[in-house]
Coordinates of C-alpha atoms and ligand atoms in Angstrom, one line a residue:
M156 CA -108.6 104.2 123.7
L157 CA -112.0 103.0 121.8
N158 CA -112.8 100.7 125.3
K159 CA -113.9 102.8 128.4
L160 CA -112.5 100.0 130.7
R161 CA -109.2 100.4 129.2
T162 CA -109.1 104.1 129.7
A163 CA -110.1 103.3 133.1
I164 CA -107.2 100.6 133.5
S165 CA -104.5 103.0 131.5
E166 CA -105.6 106.0 133.6
K167 CA -105.9 104.6 137.1
G168 CA -103.8 101.4 137.1
C169 CA -107.0 99.4 138.4
A170 CA -110.3 100.3 137.0
V171 CA -113.6 99.7 139.7
G172 CA -116.6 98.5 139.5
T173 CA -119.5 96.3 140.2
F174 CA -122.2 93.4 139.5
L175 CA -125.4 94.2 138.7
G176 CA -128.6 92.1 139.3
V177 CA -131.8 93.7 139.5
S178 CA -130.8 97.4 138.4
T179 CA -132.7 99.4 136.0
P180 CA -131.3 102.3 134.0
P181 CA -131.9 105.1 136.4
I182 CA -129.9 103.3 138.7
V183 CA -127.0 102.6 136.4
E184 CA -127.3 106.6 135.7
I185 CA -126.5 107.1 139.6
L186 CA -123.6 104.8 139.0
G187 CA -122.5 106.7 136.9
Y188 CA -121.8 109.6 139.5
T189 CA -119.8 107.5 142.1
G190 CA -116.9 107.4 140.2
M191 CA -116.9 103.6 139.0
D192 CA -115.5 102.5 135.8
F193 CA -117.7 99.7 135.0
V194 CA -120.6 98.0 135.8
V195 CA -121.1 94.1 134.6
I196 CA -124.4 93.3 134.0
D197 CA -125.1 90.2 134.5
T198 CA -127.2 87.7 132.3
E199 CA -125.8 85.0 133.4
H200 CA -127.6 85.3 137.6
G201 CA -129.4 88.1 136.6
P202 CA -133.4 88.6 135.6
Y203 CA -132.6 90.7 131.9
D204 CA -133.5 89.0 128.5
T205 CA -132.3 91.1 125.4
M206 CA -134.4 94.5 125.6
P207 CA -133.6 95.4 129.2
A208 CA -129.8 94.3 129.0
S209 CA -129.2 97.2 126.1
D210 CA -131.2 99.5 128.0
L211 CA -128.2 99.4 130.6
I212 CA -125.7 98.9 128.5
R213 CA -127.2 102.7 127.2
A214 CA -127.5 104.5 130.4
A215 CA -123.8 102.6 131.3
D216 CA -122.5 104.7 128.0
S217 CA -124.6 108.1 128.8
K218 CA -122.9 108.5 132.3
G219 CA -118.9 107.5 130.9
L220 CA -119.6 104.1 132.6
S221 CA -118.3 101.0 130.3
P222 CA -120.9 98.2 130.1
I223 CA -119.5 95.2 130.2
V224 CA -122.2 92.2 129.5
R225 CA -121.7 88.0 131.3
V226 CA -123.4 86.3 129.3
A227 CA -124.6 82.8 130.2
E228 CA -123.3 80.4 127.9
V229 CA -120.9 80.6 124.6
T230 CA -123.6 80.6 121.8
H231 CA -124.0 83.0 119.0
K232 CA -126.7 84.7 120.6
E233 CA -126.1 85.4 123.3
I234 CA -122.1 87.1 122.7
Q235 CA -123.6 88.4 119.3
R236 CA -126.5 90.4 120.9
A237 CA -124.5 91.8 123.5
L238 CA -122.0 92.6 121.2
D239 CA -124.1 94.5 119.0
N240 CA -126.0 95.9 121.7
G241 CA -122.4 97.4 122.7
A242 CA -121.3 95.7 125.3
E243 CA -117.4 97.0 125.8
G244 CA -116.5 93.5 127.3
I245 CA -118.0 90.0 127.5
I246 CA -117.8 88.1 130.6
I247 CA -118.4 84.1 130.4
P248 CA -119.0 82.4 133.1
C249 CA -118.2 78.7 133.9
L250 CA -115.8 77.1 130.4
R251 CA -113.6 74.1 131.5
E252 CA -112.1 73.0 128.1
T253 CA -109.9 74.7 126.2
E254 CA -111.7 74.6 123.1
E255 CA -115.0 76.5 124.9
F256 CA -112.2 79.4 125.0
R257 CA -111.3 79.1 121.8
K258 CA -115.1 78.8 120.3
A259 CA -115.7 82.1 122.5
V260 CA -113.2 84.1 120.2
D261 CA -114.4 82.3 117.4
L262 CA -117.7 84.4 118.4
C263 CA -116.6 87.3 119.9
K264 CA -114.2 89.4 117.3
F265 CA -114.1 89.5 113.6
P266 CA -111.4 87.9 111.2
P267 CA -108.9 87.6 111.1
V268 CA -108.8 86.4 114.7
G269 CA -112.6 84.7 114.6
N270 CA -116.0 84.6 113.1
R271 CA -118.1 87.2 114.1
G272 CA -121.3 87.8 112.6
F273 CA -121.3 91.3 110.6
L274 CA -124.4 93.7 111.1
K275 CA -123.2 97.5 112.0
A276 CA -125.7 97.7 114.9
R277 CA -126.1 100.0 118.4
G278 CA -122.2 99.4 119.4
S279 CA -121.2 101.0 116.1
G280 CA -124.1 103.9 116.5
F281 CA -125.5 101.8 113.2
G282 CA -122.4 102.5 111.6
N283 CA -122.7 106.4 112.6
E284 CA -119.5 106.7 115.5
D285 CA -116.1 108.3 114.3
W286 CA -114.2 104.7 114.5
A287 CA -116.7 102.6 112.2
K288 CA -116.8 104.9 109.2
G289 CA -113.9 103.4 107.3
T290 CA -113.4 100.6 105.0
L291 CA -114.8 97.1 106.1
E292 CA -111.6 95.8 107.5
E293 CA -111.2 99.0 109.8
Y294 CA -114.6 98.6 110.9
M295 CA -113.9 94.7 111.6
S296 CA -110.0 95.7 113.3
N297 CA -112.1 98.6 115.7
S298 CA -114.7 96.4 116.7
N299 CA -112.0 93.7 117.6
E300 CA -110.0 96.4 119.7
K301 CA -113.9 97.6 121.1
A302 CA -115.2 94.9 122.7
L303 CA -112.8 93.5 124.6
L304 CA -113.3 89.1 125.6
L305 CA -113.0 88.4 129.2
P306 CA -113.8 85.4 130.1
Q307 CA -114.0 84.0 133.5
C308 CA -111.6 81.5 135.3
E309 CA -114.1 79.8 137.7
T310 CA -113.5 76.0 137.1
R311 CA -110.2 73.9 137.9
E312 CA -110.2 72.6 134.9
A313 CA -110.1 76.5 132.9
L314 CA -106.9 76.8 135.7
E315 CA -104.8 73.6 134.9
N316 CA -104.5 75.2 131.6
I317 CA -104.4 79.0 132.2
E318 CA -100.9 79.2 130.7
E319 CA -102.2 78.0 127.3
I320 CA -105.9 79.8 127.8
V321 CA -104.4 83.5 128.2
N322 CA -102.0 82.8 125.1
I323 CA -105.5 82.4 123.0
D324 CA -105.4 85.5 120.2
G325 CA -108.1 87.5 120.8
I326 CA -108.6 86.6 124.7
D327 CA -108.3 89.9 126.0
G328 CA -108.1 89.2 129.9
I329 CA -109.4 86.7 132.0
F330 CA -112.2 86.9 134.6
I331 CA -111.9 85.1 137.9
G332 CA -115.1 84.0 139.9
P333 CA -113.6 83.6 142.9
F334 CA -117.2 82.2 144.4
D335 CA -117.3 79.4 141.4
L336 CA -113.4 78.6 141.2
S337 CA -113.7 77.8 144.9
I338 CA -116.4 75.3 144.3
S339 CA -114.6 73.9 141.5
M340 CA -111.7 73.3 143.6
G341 CA -113.2 71.9 146.8
M342 CA -112.4 74.9 148.7
P343 CA -115.7 76.4 149.1
G344 CA -115.3 80.1 149.6
Q345 CA -111.8 79.4 151.4
F346 CA -110.3 82.5 150.3
K347 CA -107.2 82.9 152.6
A348 CA -106.9 79.0 152.1
P349 CA -102.9 79.6 150.9
E350 CA -103.8 76.4 147.9
F351 CA -106.6 79.1 146.8
Q352 CA -104.1 82.2 147.1
Q353 CA -101.9 80.5 144.9
A354 CA -104.7 80.0 142.6
V355 CA -105.7 83.4 142.2
R356 CA -101.7 84.0 141.8
R357 CA -101.4 82.2 139.2
V358 CA -103.6 83.4 137.1
L359 CA -102.6 87.1 137.7
N360 CA -98.7 85.6 136.9
A361 CA -100.0 83.8 133.4
C362 CA -102.3 87.1 132.5
K363 CA -99.1 89.5 133.4
E364 CA -97.1 87.1 131.0
A365 CA -99.2 86.6 128.1
G366 CA -100.2 90.8 128.1
K367 CA -103.4 89.9 128.9
L368 CA -106.0 92.2 131.6
C369 CA -107.1 90.6 134.8
M370 CA -110.0 90.9 136.8
I371 CA -111.9 89.6 139.9
F372 CA -114.9 89.8 141.8
S373 CA -114.7 90.9 145.4
T374 CA -117.3 91.1 148.0
T375 CA -115.4 93.6 150.5
V376 CA -114.1 96.2 150.4
E377 CA -110.8 95.0 152.2
D378 CA -110.5 92.3 149.5
A379 CA -110.7 94.6 146.6
K380 CA -108.4 97.1 147.9
G381 CA -105.5 93.9 148.2
Y382 CA -106.5 93.1 144.8
M383 CA -105.7 96.4 143.9
K384 CA -102.3 96.6 145.4
E385 CA -101.1 92.7 144.0
G386 CA -101.9 94.4 140.5
F387 CA -105.6 93.5 139.1
D388 CA -106.4 94.8 136.3
A389 CA -110.2 95.7 137.3
V390 CA -112.2 95.2 140.6
A391 CA -116.1 94.3 140.3
N392 CA -117.0 94.7 144.5
S393 CA -119.8 93.3 145.3
I394 CA -123.4 93.3 144.0
D395 CA -125.8 95.8 143.2
T396 CA -128.6 93.2 145.4
L397 CA -125.9 92.8 148.3
M398 CA -125.2 97.1 148.6
F399 CA -129.3 98.2 148.4
M400 CA -129.4 95.1 151.5
K401 CA -126.4 96.1 153.6
V402 CA -127.4 100.3 152.7
Y403 CA -130.9 99.8 154.1
K404 CA -130.2 97.2 157.1
E405 CA -127.6 99.6 158.2
M406 CA -130.3 102.4 158.0
M407 CA -132.7 100.0 159.7
D408 CA -130.6 99.7 162.6
E409 CA -129.6 102.6 163.5
I410 CA -132.9 104.7 163.5
R411 CA -134.7 101.0 165.4
G412 CA -131.5 100.7 166.8
G413 CA -132.1 102.8 170.1
E414 CA -135.8 101.9 170.8
Ligands
3PY512 C1 -118.1 83.9 141.1 O1 -117.4 84.1 142.2 O2 -117.9 82.5 141.4 C2 -118.2 84.4 140.2 O3 -118.7 84.4 139.2 C3 -118.5 86.1 140.2 O4 -118.8 87.0 139.6
MG513 MG1 -119.4 82.4 138.8

């Protein structure tokens, strides 16, 4: 398999990763020793421009983590750079109309699926990776397989059209953003509300029926385990910022707590 996330899913049933909002390459290397499967380099909310994001991708690759990039918008520049730098998955936030999902395919995938721009860049070892050495047709087909397009379902509009969206050729899976989705549904953070849980199940079922991956963000270990049991292909639990805060606060509470 050309994609480390897909390999982890096929070997483990559910891949586990986390979001990066402030981390540097050495932190990503440390995460590589934790048993985690992937990292999401967040250029939507995080401060990363192209070169720092590329360094994080390199660090992830060096430790066997699948580097997934959340871009900020559906533009040629955002998507092309992330892919050429070696992202194994592209997460796109806040899409509403089905046409926006089609545009994402157009930018992410080579013909005949889409119209991605061509260059043998870092993501293919500048054309030296084994999978990149064949004919141009093989290169395009392998590239389409290697880089997953995982747009988010986090708006009411996307939810309403999810069955159509998951059947678009070139969309490899859906990444549910529970916070934005719950806000868009008018029930911010009410993750236990039956209507919200029904929405999550609707996306999961649509993905399963279409044979597409379904991923989700969670903030607690309990939720992450619940999603694994429900049959999600991957869970991105927490964000580096939250984890640093949690672990160091716990440490300080323990050290100072007895005083
Ligand atoms: C959300 O919950 O809105 C997200 O985008 C999580 O990454
Ligand atoms: Mg979101």
